[in-house]
């Protein structure tokens, strides 16, 4: 059931009506049932994996939490008779047991994800290695299907398990509520990667009908549909044509495809997140924002603080910090200080941890080398940018351009172009081809190529281009207006005729000029594949 399908819309309407008709104490149970119905429809065999993840996480978290409470009770009871050394040994013993439980959960759940998502990638690389050694033997690929949302719910549950291990909050005693947190259907397809302590405040609470919250949620859903159907699915045709025919669409068309894809990805991904947050808001549930106008970022580090925020936060908290302060890294830091100086000793562990994060980010996005290279290039550029900060400071001190509006515009354009260039690895999905097309874009681009007939053979009509231009301007205008406060709040302050006229116009645009496939069935969201 795609978010933009008729079946899902009918399903959502039924859920919202039942949610507010049933006694409020049954609301979270209705959502749990609805979430599993949604997941069952996507493929009943996939239910085994989400049940395995939920069940193992529940029992391991409860046991880890039980050891926390057991330790606190034991120390309190024997406080007077225990020496400091005995108390330390007892805590280490409990910590060791908790660590083993945590590792069991991590290996089990990340192991399932690795087998399902990366087995064929590993086999392909092994076959390549065998061929380089002159062996004729080739290992057959596995017929494995990736369950819907497995990357998202695995990260959600493992973040929860680690937090319980760290004692950040107690384990959830009700397995049904944990199951709802893991399977909550609006965020199951493409996130955001929610945190249990943030979401539980509203996910399990009783909610009465609030017309303002429901209307705000429906407006957010409508905005997401507009982005997805009017912009992302329309420009998809042009992106696909350029990518699939690199020999025909070369030169300046590589740049065109690169920018088309930047628009498509933004409209598709943020549109899906808008729908997710909007659905949750109609139910009185708060889901964390995942984008904050990323295309207004002035550098790549800022961009990643604004784009897919929950994923970046997850990697920072659960990979970057643990890696950068672990014992092997501390020994590596001391080694660097001794042989390379204090500066290298201070910075090298940070860079190793950063590259570990970006390698993981890349491989999370897809089991292929183009995503690995994409992730590492992001990390390398950020590291180089950090190393060049003294040069930037001297440049700004000399030319005093930091406060100039034109320079801020230059920084934004530079960041968009840089990120779009890196995303070519996502477009072409082949590392050598990507670099060849990137070079071709610089070496063989001519403006006259736009008028040789190929531009109008991308599968887009004049009407499509007009809709895309207007839609992009609407996106830009909404982003600019949103910088000074919530756009929906501003809209709510307008007179009713103005408000309803704008919303009805947006609804008609989405309904009448949305890009639909055969049978009025829209395409999948890009992040469904993860």
CSV table of N, CA, C and O in Angstrom, one decimal, residues 406-514:
chain,number,residue,atom,x,y,z
A,406,UNK,N,25.2,38.5,-1.3
A,406,UNK,CA,25.6,37.8,-2.5
A,406,UNK,C,26.5,36.6,-2.2
A,406,UNK,O,26.5,35.6,-2.8
A,407,UNK,N,27.4,36.8,-1.1
A,407,UNK,CA,28.3,35.7,-0.8
A,407,UNK,C,27.5,34.5,-0.1
A,407,UNK,O,27.8,33.3,-0.4
A,408,UNK,N,26.5,34.8,0.7
A,408,UNK,CA,25.6,33.8,1.2
A,408,UNK,C,24.9,33.0,0.1
A,408,UNK,O,24.8,31.8,0.2
A,409,UNK,N,24.5,33.8,-0.9
A,409,UNK,CA,23.9,33.1,-2.0
A,409,UNK,C,24.8,32.2,-2.8
A,409,UNK,O,24.5,31.1,-3.2
A,410,UNK,N,26.1,32.7,-2.9
A,410,UNK,CA,27.1,31.9,-3.5
A,410,UNK,C,27.3,30.6,-2.7
A,410,UNK,O,27.5,29.5,-3.3
A,411,UNK,N,27.4,30.7,-1.4
A,411,UNK,CA,27.6,29.5,-0.6
A,411,UNK,C,26.5,28.5,-0.7
A,411,UNK,O,26.7,27.3,-0.8
A,412,UNK,N,25.3,29.0,-0.8
A,412,UNK,CA,24.1,28.1,-1.0
A,412,UNK,C,24.2,27.4,-2.3
A,412,UNK,O,24.0,26.1,-2.4
A,413,UNK,N,24.4,28.1,-3.4
A,413,UNK,CA,24.5,27.5,-4.7
A,413,UNK,C,25.7,26.5,-4.8
A,413,UNK,O,25.5,25.4,-5.3
A,414,UNK,N,26.8,26.9,-4.2
A,414,UNK,CA,28.0,26.0,-4.2
A,414,UNK,C,27.6,24.6,-3.5
A,414,UNK,O,28.0,23.6,-4.0
A,415,UNK,N,26.9,24.7,-2.4
A,415,UNK,CA,26.6,23.5,-1.6
A,415,UNK,C,25.6,22.6,-2.4
A,415,UNK,O,25.7,21.4,-2.5
A,416,UNK,N,24.6,23.3,-3.0
A,416,UNK,CA,23.6,22.5,-3.8
A,416,UNK,C,24.3,21.8,-5.0
A,416,UNK,O,24.1,20.6,-5.2
A,417,UNK,N,25.2,22.5,-5.7
A,417,UNK,CA,25.9,21.9,-6.8
A,417,UNK,C,26.9,20.8,-6.3
A,417,UNK,O,27.0,19.7,-7.0
A,418,UNK,N,27.5,21.0,-5.2
A,418,UNK,CA,28.4,20.0,-4.7
A,418,UNK,C,27.6,18.7,-4.3
A,418,UNK,O,28.0,17.6,-4.7
A,419,UNK,N,26.5,18.9,-3.6
A,419,UNK,CA,25.7,17.7,-3.2
A,419,UNK,C,25.1,17.0,-4.4
A,419,UNK,O,25.0,15.8,-4.4
A,420,UNK,N,24.7,17.8,-5.3
A,420,UNK,CA,24.1,17.2,-6.5
A,420,UNK,C,25.1,16.4,-7.3
A,420,UNK,O,24.8,15.4,-7.9
A,421,UNK,N,26.4,16.9,-7.4
A,421,UNK,CA,27.4,16.2,-8.1
A,421,UNK,C,27.7,14.9,-7.4
A,421,UNK,O,27.9,13.9,-8.1
A,422,UNK,N,27.7,14.9,-6.1
A,422,UNK,CA,28.0,13.6,-5.4
A,422,UNK,C,26.8,12.6,-5.6
A,422,UNK,O,27.0,11.4,-5.7
A,423,UNK,N,25.6,13.2,-5.8
A,423,UNK,CA,24.5,12.3,-6.0
A,423,UNK,C,24.4,11.6,-7.3
A,423,UNK,O,23.6,10.8,-7.6
A,424,UNK,N,25.3,12.0,-8.2
A,424,UNK,CA,25.4,11.4,-9.5
A,424,UNK,C,25.7,9.9,-9.3
A,424,UNK,O,25.4,9.0,-10.1
A,425,UNK,N,26.4,9.6,-8.2
A,425,UNK,CA,26.7,8.2,-7.9
A,425,UNK,C,25.4,7.4,-7.6
A,425,UNK,O,25.4,6.2,-7.8
A,426,UNK,N,24.4,8.1,-7.1
A,426,UNK,CA,23.1,7.5,-6.8
A,426,UNK,C,22.4,7.4,-8.1
A,426,UNK,O,21.6,6.4,-8.3
A,427,UNK,N,22.5,8.3,-9.0
A,427,UNK,CA,21.8,8.3,-10.3
A,427,UNK,C,22.3,7.2,-11.2
A,427,UNK,O,21.5,6.3,-11.6
A,428,UNK,N,23.6,7.1,-11.5
A,428,UNK,CA,24.1,6.2,-12.5
A,428,UNK,C,24.4,4.8,-11.9
A,428,UNK,O,24.5,3.8,-12.7
A,429,UNK,N,24.5,4.7,-10.6
A,429,UNK,CA,24.7,3.5,-9.9
A,429,UNK,C,25.9,2.7,-10.4
A,429,UNK,O,26.0,1.5,-10.2
A,430,UNK,N,26.9,3.3,-11.0
A,430,UNK,CA,28.1,2.7,-11.5
A,430,UNK,C,29.2,3.7,-11.3
A,430,UNK,O,29.2,4.8,-11.9
A,431,UNK,N,30.2,3.3,-10.5
A,431,UNK,CA,31.3,4.3,-10.2
A,431,UNK,C,32.1,4.7,-11.4
A,431,UNK,O,32.2,6.0,-11.6
A,432,UNK,N,32.6,3.8,-12.2
A,432,UNK,CA,33.4,4.3,-13.4
A,432,UNK,C,32.5,5.2,-14.3
A,432,UNK,O,33.0,6.2,-14.8
A,433,UNK,N,31.3,4.7,-14.6
A,433,UNK,CA,30.4,5.5,-15.4
A,433,UNK,C,30.1,6.9,-14.9
A,433,UNK,O,30.1,7.9,-15.6
A,434,UNK,N,29.9,6.9,-13.5
A,434,UNK,CA,29.6,8.2,-12.9
A,434,UNK,C,30.7,9.2,-13.1
A,434,UNK,O,30.5,10.4,-13.5
A,435,UNK,N,32.0,8.8,-12.9
A,435,UNK,CA,33.1,9.7,-13.1
A,435,UNK,C,33.3,10.1,-14.5
A,435,UNK,O,33.7,11.2,-14.8
A,436,UNK,N,33.0,9.1,-15.4
A,436,UNK,CA,33.1,9.4,-16.8
A,436,UNK,C,32.1,10.5,-17.2
A,436,UNK,O,32.4,11.5,-18.0
A,437,UNK,N,30.9,10.4,-16.7
A,437,UNK,CA,29.8,11.3,-17.1
A,437,UNK,C,30.1,12.7,-16.4
A,437,UNK,O,29.8,13.7,-17.0
A,438,UNK,N,30.7,12.6,-15.2
A,438,UNK,CA,31.0,13.9,-14.5
A,438,UNK,C,32.1,14.6,-15.3
A,438,UNK,O,32.0,15.9,-15.5
A,439,UNK,N,33.1,13.9,-15.8
A,439,UNK,CA,34.1,14.6,-16.7
A,439,UNK,C,33.5,15.1,-18.0
A,439,UNK,O,33.8,16.2,-18.5
A,440,UNK,N,32.6,14.3,-18.6
A,440,UNK,CA,32.0,14.7,-19.8
A,440,UNK,C,31.2,16.0,-19.6
A,440,UNK,O,31.1,16.8,-20.6
A,441,UNK,N,30.6,16.1,-18.5
A,441,UNK,CA,29.8,17.3,-18.2
A,441,UNK,C,30.7,18.6,-18.3
A,441,UNK,O,30.2,19.6,-18.8
A,442,UNK,N,31.9,18.5,-17.9
A,442,UNK,CA,32.8,19.6,-17.9
A,442,UNK,C,33.5,19.8,-19.3
A,442,UNK,O,33.7,20.9,-19.8
A,443,UNK,N,33.8,18.7,-19.9
A,443,UNK,CA,34.6,18.7,-21.1
A,443,UNK,C,33.7,19.0,-22.4
A,443,UNK,O,34.3,19.5,-23.4
A,444,UNK,N,32.5,18.5,-22.4
A,444,UNK,CA,31.7,18.5,-23.7
A,444,UNK,C,30.4,19.2,-23.5
A,444,UNK,O,29.5,19.0,-24.4
A,445,UNK,N,30.2,20.1,-22.5
A,445,UNK,CA,28.9,20.8,-22.4
A,445,UNK,C,28.9,22.0,-23.3
A,445,UNK,O,29.9,22.8,-23.3
A,446,UNK,N,27.8,22.2,-24.0
A,446,UNK,CA,27.6,23.4,-24.8
A,446,UNK,C,26.1,23.7,-24.6
A,446,UNK,O,25.2,22.8,-24.7
A,447,UNK,N,25.8,25.0,-24.4
A,447,UNK,CA,24.4,25.4,-24.3
A,447,UNK,C,23.6,25.1,-25.5
A,447,UNK,O,22.4,24.8,-25.4
A,448,UNK,N,24.2,25.1,-26.7
A,448,UNK,CA,23.5,24.8,-27.9
A,448,UNK,C,22.9,23.4,-27.9
A,448,UNK,O,22.0,23.1,-28.6
A,449,UNK,N,23.5,22.5,-27.1
A,449,UNK,CA,22.9,21.1,-27.0
A,449,UNK,C,21.5,21.1,-26.5
A,449,UNK,O,20.8,20.2,-26.8
A,450,UNK,N,21.1,22.1,-25.7
A,450,UNK,CA,19.7,22.2,-25.2
A,450,UNK,C,18.7,22.4,-26.3
A,450,UNK,O,17.5,22.3,-26.1
A,451,UNK,N,19.2,22.8,-27.5
A,451,UNK,CA,18.3,23.2,-28.6
A,451,UNK,C,18.4,22.3,-29.8
A,451,UNK,O,18.0,22.6,-30.9
A,452,UNK,N,19.0,21.1,-29.6
A,452,UNK,CA,19.2,20.2,-30.7
A,452,UNK,C,18.1,19.1,-30.8
A,452,UNK,O,18.2,18.2,-31.5
A,453,UNK,N,17.1,19.3,-30.0
A,453,UNK,CA,15.9,18.4,-30.0
A,453,UNK,C,15.9,17.4,-28.9
A,453,UNK,O,14.8,16.8,-28.6
A,454,UNK,N,17.0,17.1,-28.3
A,454,UNK,CA,17.0,16.1,-27.2
A,454,UNK,C,16.3,16.6,-26.0
A,454,UNK,O,15.7,15.7,-25.3
A,455,UNK,N,16.2,17.9,-25.7
A,455,UNK,CA,15.6,18.3,-24.5
A,455,UNK,C,14.1,18.0,-24.5
A,455,UNK,O,13.5,17.7,-23.5
A,456,UNK,N,13.5,18.1,-25.7
A,456,UNK,CA,12.1,17.8,-25.8
A,456,UNK,C,11.8,16.4,-26.0
A,456,UNK,O,10.6,16.0,-26.3
A,457,UNK,N,12.8,15.5,-26.0
A,457,UNK,CA,12.6,14.1,-26.2
A,457,UNK,C,12.9,13.3,-24.9
A,457,UNK,O,13.1,12.1,-24.9
A,458,UNK,N,12.8,14.1,-23.7
A,458,UNK,CA,13.0,13.4,-22.4
A,458,UNK,C,11.8,12.8,-21.9
A,458,UNK,O,11.8,12.2,-20.8
A,459,UNK,N,10.7,12.9,-22.6
A,459,UNK,CA,9.4,12.4,-22.1
A,459,UNK,C,8.6,13.4,-21.4
A,459,UNK,O,7.5,13.1,-20.9
A,460,UNK,N,9.0,14.7,-21.4
A,460,UNK,CA,8.3,15.8,-20.8
A,460,UNK,C,7.8,16.7,-21.9
A,460,UNK,O,8.5,17.1,-22.8
A,461,UNK,N,6.5,17.1,-21.7
A,461,UNK,CA,6.0,18.1,-22.7
A,461,UNK,C,6.2,19.5,-22.2
A,461,UNK,O,6.7,19.7,-21.1
A,462,UNK,N,5.8,20.4,-23.1
A,462,UNK,CA,5.9,21.8,-22.7
A,462,UNK,C,5.1,22.1,-21.4
A,462,UNK,O,5.5,22.8,-20.5
A,463,UNK,N,3.9,21.5,-21.4
A,463,UNK,CA,3.0,21.6,-20.2
A,463,UNK,C,3.7,21.1,-19.0
A,463,UNK,O,3.6,21.7,-17.9
A,464,UNK,N,4.4,20.0,-19.1
A,464,UNK,CA,5.1,19.4,-18.0
A,464,UNK,C,6.2,20.4,-17.4
A,464,UNK,O,6.3,20.6,-16.2
A,465,UNK,N,6.9,21.0,-18.4
A,465,UNK,CA,8.0,21.9,-18.0
A,465,UNK,C,7.4,23.1,-17.3
A,465,UNK,O,7.9,23.6,-16.3
A,466,UNK,N,6.2,23.6,-17.8
A,466,UNK,CA,5.6,24.7,-17.1
A,466,UNK,C,5.1,24.4,-15.7
A,466,UNK,O,5.3,25.2,-14.8
A,467,UNK,N,4.5,23.2,-15.6
A,467,UNK,CA,4.1,22.7,-14.2
A,467,UNK,C,5.3,22.6,-13.3
A,467,UNK,O,5.2,23.0,-12.1
A,468,UNK,N,6.4,22.1,-13.8
A,468,UNK,CA,7.6,21.9,-13.0
A,468,UNK,C,8.2,23.3,-12.5
A,468,UNK,O,8.6,23.4,-11.4
A,469,UNK,N,8.2,24.2,-13.5
A,469,UNK,CA,8.7,25.6,-13.1
A,469,UNK,C,7.8,26.2,-12.0
A,469,UNK,O,8.3,26.7,-11.0
A,470,UNK,N,6.5,26.2,-12.3
A,470,UNK,CA,5.6,26.8,-11.3
A,470,UNK,C,5.7,26.0,-9.9
A,470,UNK,O,5.7,26.6,-8.9
A,471,UNK,N,5.7,24.7,-10.0
A,471,UNK,CA,5.8,23.9,-8.8
A,471,UNK,C,7.0,24.2,-8.0
A,471,UNK,O,7.0,24.3,-6.8
A,472,UNK,N,8.2,24.3,-8.7
A,472,UNK,CA,9.4,24.6,-8.0
A,472,UNK,C,9.4,26.0,-7.4
A,472,UNK,O,9.9,26.2,-6.3
A,473,UNK,N,8.8,27.0,-8.1
A,473,UNK,CA,8.7,28.3,-7.5
A,473,UNK,C,7.8,28.3,-6.3
A,473,UNK,O,8.1,29.0,-5.3
A,474,UNK,N,6.8,27.4,-6.3
A,474,UNK,CA,5.9,27.3,-5.1
A,474,UNK,C,6.7,26.7,-3.9
A,474,UNK,O,6.6,27.2,-2.8
A,475,UNK,N,7.5,25.7,-4.3
A,475,UNK,CA,8.4,25.1,-3.2
A,475,UNK,C,9.3,26.1,-2.6
A,475,UNK,O,9.5,26.2,-1.4
A,476,UNK,N,10.0,26.9,-3.5
A,476,UNK,CA,10.9,27.9,-3.1
A,476,UNK,C,10.2,28.9,-2.2
A,476,UNK,O,10.7,29.3,-1.2
A,477,UNK,N,9.1,29.4,-2.7
A,477,UNK,CA,8.3,30.4,-1.9
A,477,UNK,C,7.9,29.9,-0.6
A,477,UNK,O,8.0,30.6,0.4
A,478,UNK,N,7.5,28.6,-0.5
A,478,UNK,CA,7.0,28.1,0.8
A,478,UNK,C,8.2,28.0,1.7
A,478,UNK,O,8.1,28.2,2.9
A,479,UNK,N,9.4,27.6,1.2
A,479,UNK,CA,10.6,27.4,2.0
A,479,UNK,C,11.0,28.8,2.5
A,479,UNK,O,11.4,28.9,3.7
A,480,UNK,N,11.0,29.8,1.7
A,480,UNK,CA,11.4,31.1,2.1
A,480,UNK,C,10.4,31.7,3.2
A,480,UNK,O,10.9,32.3,4.2
A,481,UNK,N,9.1,31.4,3.0
A,481,UNK,CA,8.1,31.9,3.9
A,481,UNK,C,8.3,31.2,5.2
A,481,UNK,O,8.0,31.8,6.3
A,482,UNK,N,8.7,29.9,5.2
A,482,UNK,CA,8.8,29.1,6.4
A,482,UNK,C,10.0,29.5,7.3
A,482,UNK,O,10.1,29.0,8.4
A,483,UNK,N,10.9,30.3,6.8
A,483,UNK,CA,12.1,30.6,7.6
A,483,UNK,C,11.7,31.5,8.7
A,483,UNK,O,12.4,31.5,9.7
A,484,UNK,N,10.6,32.2,8.7
A,484,UNK,CA,10.2,33.1,9.7
A,484,UNK,C,9.1,32.6,10.6
A,484,UNK,O,8.5,33.3,11.4
A,485,UNK,N,8.8,31.3,10.4
A,485,UNK,CA,7.7,30.7,11.3
A,485,UNK,C,6.9,29.7,10.5
A,485,UNK,O,7.0,29.6,9.2
A,486,UNK,N,6.1,29.0,11.2
A,486,UNK,CA,5.3,27.9,10.6
A,486,UNK,C,4.3,28.5,9.5
A,486,UNK,O,3.6,29.5,9.8
A,487,UNK,N,4.4,27.9,8.3
A,487,UNK,CA,3.5,28.4,7.2
A,487,UNK,C,2.1,28.1,7.5
A,487,UNK,O,1.2,28.9,7.2
A,488,UNK,N,1.8,27.0,8.2
A,488,UNK,CA,0.4,26.6,8.5
A,488,UNK,C,-0.1,27.6,9.6
A,488,UNK,O,-1.3,27.9,9.5
A,489,UNK,N,0.7,28.0,10.5
A,489,UNK,CA,0.3,29.0,11.4
A,489,UNK,C,-0.1,30.3,10.8
A,489,UNK,O,-1.1,31.0,11.1
A,490,UNK,N,0.7,30.7,9.8
A,490,UNK,CA,0.5,32.0,9.1
A,490,UNK,C,-0.8,31.8,8.3
A,490,UNK,O,-1.6,32.8,8.2
A,491,UNK,N,-1.0,30.7,7.7
A,491,UNK,CA,-2.2,30.4,6.9
A,491,UNK,C,-3.4,30.5,7.7
A,491,UNK,O,-4.5,31.0,7.4
A,492,UNK,N,-3.3,29.9,9.0
A,492,UNK,CA,-4.5,29.9,9.9
A,492,UNK,C,-4.9,31.3,10.3
A,492,UNK,O,-6.1,31.5,10.7
A,493,UNK,N,-3.9,32.2,10.3
A,493,UNK,CA,-4.3,33.6,10.7
A,493,UNK,C,-5.0,34.4,9.6
A,493,UNK,O,-5.5,35.5,9.8
A,494,UNK,N,-5.0,33.8,8.4
A,494,UNK,CA,-5.7,34.5,7.3
A,494,UNK,C,-7.2,34.4,7.4
A,494,UNK,O,-7.7,33.4,8.0
A,495,UNK,N,-8.0,35.2,6.7
A,495,UNK,CA,-9.4,35.1,6.7
A,495,UNK,C,-9.8,33.7,6.1
A,495,UNK,O,-9.1,33.2,5.2
A,496,UNK,N,-10.9,33.2,6.5
A,496,UNK,CA,-11.3,31.8,6.1
A,496,UNK,C,-11.4,31.7,4.6
A,496,UNK,O,-11.0,30.7,4.0
A,497,UNK,N,-12.0,32.7,3.9
A,497,UNK,CA,-12.1,32.6,2.4
A,497,UNK,C,-10.7,32.5,1.7
A,497,UNK,O,-10.6,31.7,0.8
A,498,UNK,N,-9.8,33.2,2.2
A,498,UNK,CA,-8.4,33.2,1.7
A,498,UNK,C,-7.8,31.8,1.9
A,498,UNK,O,-7.2,31.2,1.1
A,499,UNK,N,-7.9,31.4,3.2
A,499,UNK,CA,-7.3,30.1,3.6
A,499,UNK,C,-7.9,28.9,2.8
A,499,UNK,O,-7.1,28.1,2.2
A,500,UNK,N,-9.2,28.9,2.7
A,500,UNK,CA,-9.8,27.8,2.0
A,500,UNK,C,-9.6,27.8,0.5
A,500,UNK,O,-9.5,26.8,-0.2
A,501,UNK,N,-9.5,29.0,-0.1
A,501,UNK,CA,-9.2,29.2,-1.5
A,501,UNK,C,-7.8,28.7,-1.8
A,501,UNK,O,-7.6,28.0,-2.8
A,502,UNK,N,-6.8,29.0,-1.0
A,502,UNK,CA,-5.5,28.5,-1.2
A,502,UNK,C,-5.4,27.0,-1.1
A,502,UNK,O,-4.8,26.3,-1.9
A,503,UNK,N,-6.0,26.4,0.0
A,503,UNK,CA,-6.0,25.0,0.2
A,503,UNK,C,-6.7,24.2,-0.9
A,503,UNK,O,-6.3,23.2,-1.4
A,504,UNK,N,-7.9,24.8,-1.4
A,504,UNK,CA,-8.6,24.1,-2.4
A,504,UNK,C,-7.9,24.2,-3.7
A,504,UNK,O,-7.9,23.2,-4.5
A,505,UNK,N,-7.2,25.3,-4.0
A,505,UNK,CA,-6.3,25.4,-5.2
A,505,UNK,C,-5.2,24.3,-5.2
A,505,UNK,O,-4.9,23.7,-6.2
A,506,UNK,N,-4.6,24.2,-4.0
A,506,UNK,CA,-3.5,23.2,-3.9
A,506,UNK,C,-4.1,21.8,-4.1
A,506,UNK,O,-3.5,20.9,-4.8
A,507,UNK,N,-5.3,21.5,-3.6
A,507,UNK,CA,-5.9,20.2,-3.7
A,507,UNK,C,-6.2,20.0,-5.2
A,507,UNK,O,-6.0,18.9,-5.7
A,508,UNK,N,-6.8,20.9,-5.9
A,508,UNK,CA,-7.1,20.8,-7.3
A,508,UNK,C,-5.9,20.6,-8.2
A,508,UNK,O,-5.9,19.7,-9.1
A,509,UNK,N,-4.8,21.3,-7.9
A,509,UNK,CA,-3.6,21.1,-8.6
A,509,UNK,C,-3.0,19.7,-8.5
A,509,UNK,O,-2.6,19.1,-9.4
A,510,UNK,N,-3.1,19.2,-7.2
A,510,UNK,CA,-2.6,17.9,-7.0
A,510,UNK,C,-3.4,16.8,-7.7
A,510,UNK,O,-2.9,15.9,-8.3
A,511,UNK,N,-4.7,17.0,-7.6
A,511,UNK,CA,-5.7,16.1,-8.2
A,511,UNK,C,-5.7,16.1,-9.7
A,511,UNK,O,-5.6,15.0,-10.4
A,512,UNK,N,-5.6,17.3,-10.3
A,512,UNK,CA,-5.8,17.4,-11.7
A,512,UNK,C,-4.5,17.3,-12.5
A,512,UNK,O,-4.5,16.8,-13.6
A,513,UNK,N,-3.4,17.8,-12.0
A,513,UNK,CA,-2.2,17.8,-12.7
A,513,UNK,C,-1.1,17.0,-12.1
A,513,UNK,O,0.1,17.0,-12.5
A,514,UNK,N,-1.4,16.2,-11.1
A,514,UNK,CA,-0.5,15.2,-10.6
A,514,UNK,C,-0.1,14.2,-11.6
A,514,UNK,O,-0.9,13.9,-12.5
